Amino acid sequence: MNDISFGKYISVLYRYTQIIINHQLKEYGLGSGQYLFLIAIAKSPGINQKELTAQMMNDKATTAKALSKLESLGYIERQKDEADRRNYKIFLSDKGEAFIPTLRAILQTLTSTLSTEMTASEIDQSKELLDKMLENAIKEVNRLK
Amino acid sequence: MNDISFGKYISVLYRYTQIIINHQLKEYGLGSGQYLFLIAIAKSPGINQKELTAQMMNDKATTAKALSKLESLGYIERQKDEADRRNYKIFLSDKGEAFIPTLRAILQTLTSTLSTEMTASEIDQSKELLDKMLENAIKEVNRLK
DNA sequence: ATCATATAGTTGCAATGGCATCCTATTTGC
DNA sequence: GCAAATAGGATGCCATTGCAACTATATGAT
């Protein structure tokens, strides 16, 4: 199990974490495609979709679709920005606000699960190394565009 | 950028590597959903879909669809296993065989790209830590089922 | 020998996400 | 001031993937 390429590690790890998170969010009507948006909106109430897209590092279409779902489920509200009517300002609803502690607990559990039998310094190291790889990937994607 | 959860790192890193690989495979008619199967088949000619599914750690439906695409593109061939006619034996075609060195080079380049500015020991460490996280994720998914 | 069960693979459906395109609102250049 | 360019967001289309239900073959228990 040692000649596995990064590509495969990342792929399998991603798909497995999706399965775990989908499982835990199911009872709230949510899926793996929305939870990170809730966290980001909780941190920056009134943020618009462009900024969200940048923070989440995805396509603006993905953001639009995730927010549509969150809105229809009643977790967020979109207000037209009267200063620039192209924008929406995104806020958590009361329901969304109330869900955040639960969500944070779920994510904390996921992090704990993934880092079972790892020391604190290994966990820090992991984040640093993932961060480096991510920066390299970002540079490469930007180079392609 | 330090309170990012593992969930987000893994998600972004996965999506970015997909973008890079899709870009590089485009001219061969392939996408990110097939290349790991080619590598696995090259390593184990005659393997069946169940074994492939286990190695790739995905759903058997994903395997079936990836192989359909590879077959229709002429990269692989499926032979009914006459000893047990439920099985297929999967082989690379000449075209598939001929493509393997190119594919290996592409993956080597991806690994190099991702590990830019990382020392050899950091790269080893990364694989070990990804491996631990993956094992933890696998255990959790098995627990859920 | 037959009928139930298990197994390999396929298909339909839904979720996620990227790319391209479109629409509307705003900004810029003349 | 107005046409052209730009920007935020929405929508359509496609690829990847998992789950569930299905088909066909094989095995096993009575």
Tab-separated table of C-alpha atoms (C1' of nucleotides) in Angstrom:
chain	number	residue	atom	x	y	z
A	1	MET	CA	0.000	0.000	0.000
A	2	ASN	CA	2.947	2.301	-0.499
A	3	ASP	CA	3.134	3.080	-4.184
A	4	ILE	CA	-0.257	4.744	-4.116
A	5	SER	CA	-0.172	8.094	-5.834
A	6	PHE	CA	-1.348	11.253	-4.161
A	7	GLY	CA	-4.163	11.310	-6.690
A	8	LYS	CA	-5.596	8.093	-5.362
A	9	TYR	CA	-5.175	8.991	-1.689
A	10	ILE	CA	-6.935	12.273	-2.185
A	11	SER	CA	-9.695	10.722	-4.233
A	12	VAL	CA	-10.482	7.923	-1.803
A	13	LEU	CA	-10.205	10.132	1.243
A	14	TYR	CA	-12.538	12.676	-0.312
A	15	ARG	CA	-15.167	10.109	-1.250
A	16	TYR	CA	-15.065	8.448	2.145
A	17	THR	CA	-15.391	11.711	4.045
A	18	GLN	CA	-18.334	12.591	1.805
A	19	ILE	CA	-20.013	9.325	2.767
A	20	ILE	CA	-19.456	9.987	6.469
A	21	ILE	CA	-20.708	13.567	6.315
A	22	ASN	CA	-23.726	12.715	4.177
A	23	HIS	CA	-24.635	10.125	6.738
A	24	GLN	CA	-24.497	12.613	9.579
A	25	LEU	CA	-26.309	15.416	7.787
A	26	LYS	CA	-29.073	13.283	6.369
A	27	GLU	CA	-31.479	13.816	9.242
A	28	TYR	CA	-31.236	17.591	8.720
A	29	GLY	CA	-32.095	17.409	5.032
A	30	LEU	CA	-28.569	18.513	4.152
A	31	GLY	CA	-25.820	16.902	2.114
A	32	SER	CA	-22.079	17.278	1.787
A	33	GLY	CA	-22.553	20.047	-0.764
A	34	GLN	CA	-23.919	22.598	1.679
A	35	TYR	CA	-22.352	22.418	5.095
A	36	LEU	CA	-19.199	24.369	4.331
A	37	PHE	CA	-21.331	27.226	3.052
A	38	LEU	CA	-23.205	27.383	6.347
A	39	ILE	CA	-19.918	27.644	8.221
A	40	ALA	CA	-18.695	30.403	5.916
A	41	ILE	CA	-21.923	32.390	6.171
A	42	ALA	CA	-21.918	32.071	9.965
A	43	LYS	CA	-18.449	33.592	9.951
A	44	SER	CA	-19.345	36.426	7.544
A	45	PRO	CA	-23.019	37.371	7.733
A	46	GLY	CA	-24.117	39.451	4.742
A	47	ILE	CA	-21.410	38.002	2.492
A	48	ASN	CA	-22.268	37.860	-1.212
A	49	GLN	CA	-22.020	34.910	-3.578
A	50	LYS	CA	-18.877	36.059	-5.282
A	51	GLU	CA	-17.008	36.284	-1.990
A	52	LEU	CA	-18.405	32.963	-0.900
A	53	THR	CA	-17.264	31.418	-4.158
A	54	ALA	CA	-13.753	32.732	-3.569
A	55	GLN	CA	-13.614	31.445	0.005
A	56	MET	CA	-14.962	28.053	-0.931
A	57	MET	CA	-12.671	27.836	-3.939
A	58	ASN	CA	-15.323	26.501	-6.238
A	59	ASP	CA	-17.321	27.628	-9.234
A	60	LYS	CA	-19.959	30.315	-8.832
A	61	ALA	CA	-22.532	27.889	-10.235
A	62	THR	CA	-21.821	25.502	-7.376
A	63	THR	CA	-22.345	28.332	-4.914
A	64	ALA	CA	-25.633	29.337	-6.521
A	65	LYS	CA	-26.952	25.800	-6.356
A	66	ALA	CA	-25.862	25.160	-2.777
A	67	LEU	CA	-27.461	28.410	-1.642
A	68	SER	CA	-30.693	27.649	-3.479
A	69	LYS	CA	-30.937	24.419	-1.584
A	70	LEU	CA	-30.071	26.025	1.744
A	71	GLU	CA	-32.648	28.730	1.111
A	72	SER	CA	-35.400	26.323	0.132
A	73	LEU	CA	-34.671	24.315	3.281
A	74	GLY	CA	-34.923	27.488	5.342
A	75	TYR	CA	-31.330	27.610	6.601
A	76	ILE	CA	-30.434	30.950	4.961
A	77	GLU	CA	-32.004	34.108	3.562
A	78	ARG	CA	-30.930	36.138	0.551
A	79	GLN	CA	-31.472	39.903	0.556
A	80	LYS	CA	-30.936	42.046	-2.510
A	81	ASP	CA	-28.136	44.497	-1.869
A	82	GLU	CA	-29.820	47.858	-2.501
A	83	ALA	CA	-26.454	49.548	-2.944
A	84	ASP	CA	-25.632	47.241	-5.884
A	85	ARG	CA	-28.663	45.344	-7.038
A	86	ARG	CA	-26.585	42.688	-8.782
A	87	ASN	CA	-25.574	41.308	-5.389
A	88	TYR	CA	-27.340	39.322	-2.754
A	89	LYS	CA	-26.431	39.569	0.894
A	90	ILE	CA	-26.563	36.142	2.481
A	91	PHE	CA	-27.594	35.601	6.092
A	92	LEU	CA	-28.355	32.638	8.267
A	93	SER	CA	-32.021	32.296	9.231
A	94	ASP	CA	-32.986	31.548	12.806
A	95	LYS	CA	-33.090	27.903	11.830
A	96	GLY	CA	-29.623	28.188	10.310
A	97	GLU	CA	-28.274	30.005	13.354
A	98	ALA	CA	-29.725	27.350	15.623
A	99	PHE	CA	-28.099	24.594	13.585
A	100	ILE	CA	-24.559	25.962	13.668
A	101	PRO	CA	-23.566	24.480	17.058
A	102	THR	CA	-24.759	21.069	15.943
A	103	LEU	CA	-22.850	21.415	12.706
A	104	ARG	CA	-19.676	22.451	14.475
A	105	ALA	CA	-19.995	19.414	16.718
A	106	ILE	CA	-20.418	17.166	13.687
A	107	LEU	CA	-17.301	18.621	12.057
A	108	GLN	CA	-15.347	18.331	15.276
A	109	THR	CA	-16.301	14.694	15.422
A	110	LEU	CA	-15.211	14.171	11.836
A	111	THR	CA	-11.842	15.754	12.540
A	112	SER	CA	-11.448	13.547	15.607
A	113	THR	CA	-12.431	10.490	13.640
A	114	LEU	CA	-9.940	11.204	10.885
A	115	SER	CA	-7.159	11.904	13.346
A	116	THR	CA	-7.657	8.838	15.507
A	117	GLU	CA	-4.300	7.470	16.675
A	118	MET	CA	-2.509	10.583	15.502
A	119	THR	CA	-0.596	12.796	17.897
A	120	ALA	CA	-1.337	16.502	18.147
A	121	SER	CA	1.865	17.283	16.305
A	122	GLU	CA	1.000	14.822	13.559
A	123	ILE	CA	-2.337	16.567	13.146
A	124	ASP	CA	-0.635	19.944	12.858
A	125	GLN	CA	1.849	18.472	10.412
A	126	SER	CA	-0.971	17.038	8.351
A	127	LYS	CA	-2.644	20.402	8.051
A	128	GLU	CA	0.620	22.058	7.069
A	129	LEU	CA	1.349	19.472	4.426
A	130	LEU	CA	-2.199	19.548	3.060
A	131	ASP	CA	-1.868	23.308	2.984
A	132	LYS	CA	1.334	23.116	0.949
A	133	MET	CA	-0.152	20.657	-1.506
A	134	LEU	CA	-3.233	22.813	-1.825
A	135	GLU	CA	-1.157	25.897	-2.585
A	136	ASN	CA	0.714	23.973	-5.241
A	137	ALA	CA	-2.549	22.759	-6.743
A	138	ILE	CA	-3.974	26.277	-6.748
A	139	LYS	CA	-0.927	27.614	-8.544
A	140	GLU	CA	-1.156	24.878	-11.141
A	141	VAL	CA	-4.860	25.460	-11.772
A	142	ASN	CA	-4.254	29.179	-12.143
A	143	ARG	CA	-1.467	28.424	-14.575
A	144	LEU	CA	-3.920	26.369	-16.658
A	145	LYS	CA	-6.402	29.233	-16.959
B	1	MET	CA	-5.931	30.013	7.063
B	2	ASN	CA	-5.383	27.780	10.045
B	3	ASP	CA	-8.818	26.930	11.386
B	4	ILE	CA	-9.707	25.139	8.169
B	5	SER	CA	-11.184	21.744	8.878
B	6	PHE	CA	-9.817	18.594	7.319
B	7	GLY	CA	-13.118	18.331	5.480
B	8	LYS	CA	-12.461	21.510	3.593
B	9	TYR	CA	-8.806	20.770	2.815
B	10	ILE	CA	-9.688	17.392	1.413
B	11	SER	CA	-12.583	18.755	-0.586
B	12	VAL	CA	-10.652	21.591	-2.194
B	13	LEU	CA	-7.571	19.496	-2.828
B	14	TYR	CA	-9.687	16.812	-4.468
B	15	ARG	CA	-11.533	19.213	-6.732
B	16	TYR	CA	-8.355	20.988	-7.791
B	17	THR	CA	-6.519	17.791	-8.593
B	18	GLN	CA	-9.538	16.709	-10.624
B	19	ILE	CA	-9.316	19.907	-12.629
B	20	ILE	CA	-5.608	19.391	-13.283
B	21	ILE	CA	-5.991	15.754	-14.300
B	22	ASN	CA	-9.030	16.389	-16.477
B	23	HIS	CA	-7.010	19.026	-18.262
B	24	GLN	CA	-4.171	16.637	-18.956
B	25	LEU	CA	-6.323	13.700	-19.994
B	26	LYS	CA	-8.669	15.657	-22.223
B	27	GLU	CA	-6.678	15.109	-25.411
B	28	TYR	CA	-6.918	11.339	-24.882
B	29	GLY	CA	-10.697	11.366	-24.501
B	30	LEU	CA	-10.337	10.380	-20.840
B	31	GLY	CA	-11.442	12.060	-17.640
B	32	SER	CA	-10.554	11.837	-13.978
B	33	GLY	CA	-12.979	8.952	-13.543
B	34	GLN	CA	-11.004	6.440	-15.540
B	35	TYR	CA	-7.266	6.803	-15.172
B	36	LEU	CA	-6.892	4.966	-11.869
B	37	PHE	CA	-8.651	1.973	-13.390
B	38	LEU	CA	-6.123	1.849	-16.213
B	39	ILE	CA	-3.286	1.783	-13.700
B	40	ALA	CA	-4.952	-0.998	-11.713
B	41	ILE	CA	-5.656	-3.102	-14.802
B	42	ALA	CA	-2.074	-2.667	-16.012
B	43	LYS	CA	-0.914	-4.034	-12.675
B	44	SER	CA	-3.348	-6.978	-12.665
B	45	PRO	CA	-4.302	-8.107	-16.161
B	46	GLY	CA	-7.404	-10.303	-16.162
B	47	ILE	CA	-8.729	-8.811	-12.926
B	48	ASN	CA	-12.502	-8.816	-12.554
B	49	GLN	CA	-14.793	-5.940	-11.657
B	50	LYS	CA	-15.344	-6.982	-8.088
B	51	GLU	CA	-11.621	-7.033	-7.378
B	52	LEU	CA	-11.189	-3.728	-9.175
B	53	THR	CA	-13.978	-2.248	-7.085
B	54	ALA	CA	-12.245	-3.393	-3.910
B	55	GLN	CA	-8.891	-1.974	-4.986
B	56	MET	CA	-10.356	1.332	-6.056
B	57	MET	CA	-12.474	1.549	-2.927
B	58	ASN	CA	-15.572	2.670	-4.750
B	59	ASP	CA	-18.987	1.348	-5.641
B	60	LYS	CA	-19.309	-1.450	-8.181
B	61	ALA	CA	-21.568	0.795	-10.257
B	62	THR	CA	-18.746	3.315	-10.566
B	63	THR	CA	-16.451	0.554	-11.752
B	64	ALA	CA	-18.986	-0.658	-14.318
B	65	LYS	CA	-19.421	2.817	-15.748
B	66	ALA	CA	-15.730	3.649	-15.863
B	67	LEU	CA	-14.997	0.360	-17.625
B	68	SER	CA	-17.807	0.927	-20.135
B	69	LYS	CA	-16.227	4.200	-21.065
B	70	LEU	CA	-12.730	2.740	-21.265
B	71	GLU	CA	-14.046	-0.091	-23.406
B	72	SER	CA	-15.956	2.148	-25.780
B	73	LEU	CA	-12.848	4.293	-26.157
B	74	GLY	CA	-10.840	1.163	-26.951
B	75	TYR	CA	-8.473	1.257	-23.966
B	76	ILE	CA	-9.601	-2.081	-22.488
B	77	GLU	CA	-11.290	-5.351	-23.422
B	78	ARG	CA	-13.708	-7.442	-21.384
B	79	GLN	CA	-13.726	-11.227	-21.756
B	80	LYS	CA	-16.397	-13.407	-20.202
B	81	ASP	CA	-14.805	-15.732	-17.675
B	82	GLU	CA	-15.863	-19.153	-18.944
B	83	ALA	CA	-15.158	-20.713	-15.557
B	84	ASP	CA	-17.756	-18.445	-13.959
B	85	ARG	CA	-19.869	-16.676	-16.496
B	86	ARG	CA	-20.905	-13.977	-14.042
B	87	ASN	CA	-17.406	-12.516	-14.223
B	88	TYR	CA	-15.559	-10.530	-16.787
B	89	LYS	CA	-11.823	-10.663	-17.107
B	90	ILE	CA	-10.476	-7.195	-17.853
B	91	PHE	CA	-7.411	-6.583	-20.027
B	92	LEU	CA	-5.730	-3.587	-21.548
B	93	SER	CA	-6.026	-3.373	-25.309
B	94	ASP	CA	-2.977	-2.541	-27.399
B	95	LYS	CA	-4.091	1.063	-27.307
B	96	GLY	CA	-4.409	0.887	-23.525
B	97	GLU	CA	-1.021	-0.776	-23.184
B	98	ALA	CA	0.545	1.888	-25.355
B	99	PHE	CA	-0.973	4.648	-23.271
B	100	ILE	CA	0.317	3.437	-19.899
B	101	PRO	CA	3.758	5.074	-20.088
B	102	THR	CA	2.162	8.391	-20.978
B	103	LEU	CA	-0.280	8.036	-18.118
B	104	ARG	CA	2.477	7.202	-15.662
B	105	ALA	CA	4.346	10.288	-16.761
B	106	ILE	CA	1.245	12.425	-16.258
B	107	LEU	CA	0.754	11.057	-12.749
B	108	GLN	CA	4.426	11.523	-11.958
B	109	THR	CA	4.101	15.131	-13.026
B	110	LEU	CA	1.023	15.585	-10.854
B	111	THR	CA	2.833	14.183	-7.842
B	112	SER	CA	5.758	16.497	-8.532
B	113	THR	CA	3.455	19.449	-8.930
B	114	LEU	CA	1.661	18.763	-5.664
B	115	SER	CA	4.906	18.263	-3.797
B	116	THR	CA	6.671	21.378	-5.061
B	117	GLU	CA	8.759	22.954	-2.309
B	118	MET	CA	8.392	19.894	-0.130
B	119	THR	CA	11.356	17.849	1.008
B	120	ALA	CA	11.529	14.123	0.345
B	121	SER	CA	10.855	13.432	4.000
B	122	GLU	CA	7.862	15.744	3.976
B	123	ILE	CA	6.488	13.844	1.001
B	124	ASP	CA	6.916	10.542	2.810
B	125	GLN	CA	5.325	12.028	5.901
B	126	SER	CA	2.400	13.254	3.836
B	127	LYS	CA	1.738	9.816	2.461
B	128	GLU	CA	1.937	8.275	5.905
B	129	LEU	CA	-0.456	10.791	7.367
B	130	LEU	CA	-2.880	10.515	4.456
B	131	ASP	CA	-2.674	6.783	4.928
B	132	LYS	CA	-3.586	7.040	8.592
B	133	MET	CA	-6.484	9.354	7.885
B	134	LEU	CA	-7.678	7.051	5.153
B	135	GLU	CA	-7.593	4.044	7.457
B	136	ASN	CA	-9.592	5.968	10.022
B	137	ALA	CA	-12.120	6.994	7.369
B	138	ILE	CA	-12.417	3.410	6.137
B	139	LYS	CA	-13.084	2.151	9.658
B	140	GLU	CA	-15.741	4.783	10.174
B	141	VAL	CA	-17.493	4.020	6.890
B	142	ASN	CA	-17.485	0.309	7.711
B	143	ARG	CA	-18.946	1.132	11.099
B	144	LEU	CA	-21.787	2.985	9.382
B	145	LYS	CA	-22.738	0.026	7.233
C	1	DA	C1'	-33.477	-32.219	-8.306
C	2	DT	C1'	-35.430	-28.050	-6.790
C	3	DC	C1'	-35.834	-23.958	-4.688
C	4	DA	C1'	-33.623	-20.358	-1.892
C	5	DT	C1'	-29.695	-17.654	-1.432
C	6	DA	C1'	-25.596	-15.391	-2.798
C	7	DT	C1'	-22.663	-13.174	-6.183
C	8	DA	C1'	-20.920	-10.336	-10.496
C	9	DG	C1'	-22.375	-7.000	-13.078
C	10	DT	C1'	-25.894	-3.413	-15.038
C	11	DT	C1'	-29.161	0.245	-14.870
C	12	DG	C1'	-31.911	4.132	-13.023
C	13	DC	C1'	-31.911	7.841	-10.091
C	14	DA	C1'	-30.186	11.632	-7.436
C	15	DA	C1'	-26.425	14.688	-5.510
C	16	DT	C1'	-22.289	17.252	-6.382
C	17	DG	C1'	-19.575	20.169	-9.121
C	18	DG	C1'	-17.303	22.305	-13.259
C	19	DC	C1'	-17.771	24.857	-17.686
C	20	DA	C1'	-20.292	27.662	-20.894
C	21	DT	C1'	-23.863	30.711	-21.655
C	22	DC	C1'	-27.364	33.902	-20.565
C	23	DC	C1'	-29.663	37.764	-18.049
C	24	DT	C1'	-29.725	41.886	-15.638
C	25	DA	C1'	-27.405	45.652	-13.290
C	26	DT	C1'	-23.489	48.509	-13.093
C	27	DT	C1'	-19.441	50.766	-14.731
C	28	DT	C1'	-16.405	52.660	-18.205
C	29	DG	C1'	-15.004	55.002	-22.442
C	30	DC	C1'	-15.993	58.163	-25.713
D	1	DG	C1'	-25.425	60.585	-22.221
D	2	DC	C1'	-25.051	56.378	-24.421
D	3	DA	C1'	-22.966	52.263	-26.296
D	4	DA	C1'	-19.796	48.742	-24.936
D	5	DA	C1'	-17.618	46.199	-21.519
D	6	DT	C1'	-17.787	44.109	-17.003
D	7	DA	C1'	-19.738	41.929	-12.985
D	8	DG	C1'	-22.974	39.058	-9.961
D	9	DG	C1'	-25.831	35.556	-10.335
D	10	DA	C1'	-28.815	31.796	-12.633
D	11	DT	C1'	-29.375	28.036	-15.739
D	12	DG	C1'	-28.379	24.131	-18.882
D	13	DC	C1'	-25.492	20.521	-19.832
D	14	DC	C1'	-22.226	17.004	-18.797
D	15	DA	C1'	-19.032	13.906	-15.885
D	16	DT	C1'	-18.377	11.460	-11.662
D	17	DT	C1'	-20.143	8.887	-7.963
D	18	DG	C1'	-23.064	6.375	-4.549
D	19	DC	C1'	-27.229	3.800	-3.505
D	20	DA	C1'	-30.988	0.774	-4.665
D	21	DA	C1'	-33.172	-2.276	-7.546
D	22	DC	C1'	-32.627	-5.524	-11.120
D	23	DT	C1'	-30.691	-9.554	-14.171
D	24	DA	C1'	-28.224	-13.591	-14.808
D	25	DT	C1'	-25.350	-17.112	-13.134
D	26	DA	C1'	-23.703	-20.105	-9.441
D	27	DT	C1'	-23.990	-22.441	-4.994
D	28	DG	C1'	-26.191	-24.856	-1.222
D	29	DA	C1'	-29.624	-27.025	1.662
D	30	DT	C1'	-33.141	-30.050	1.926
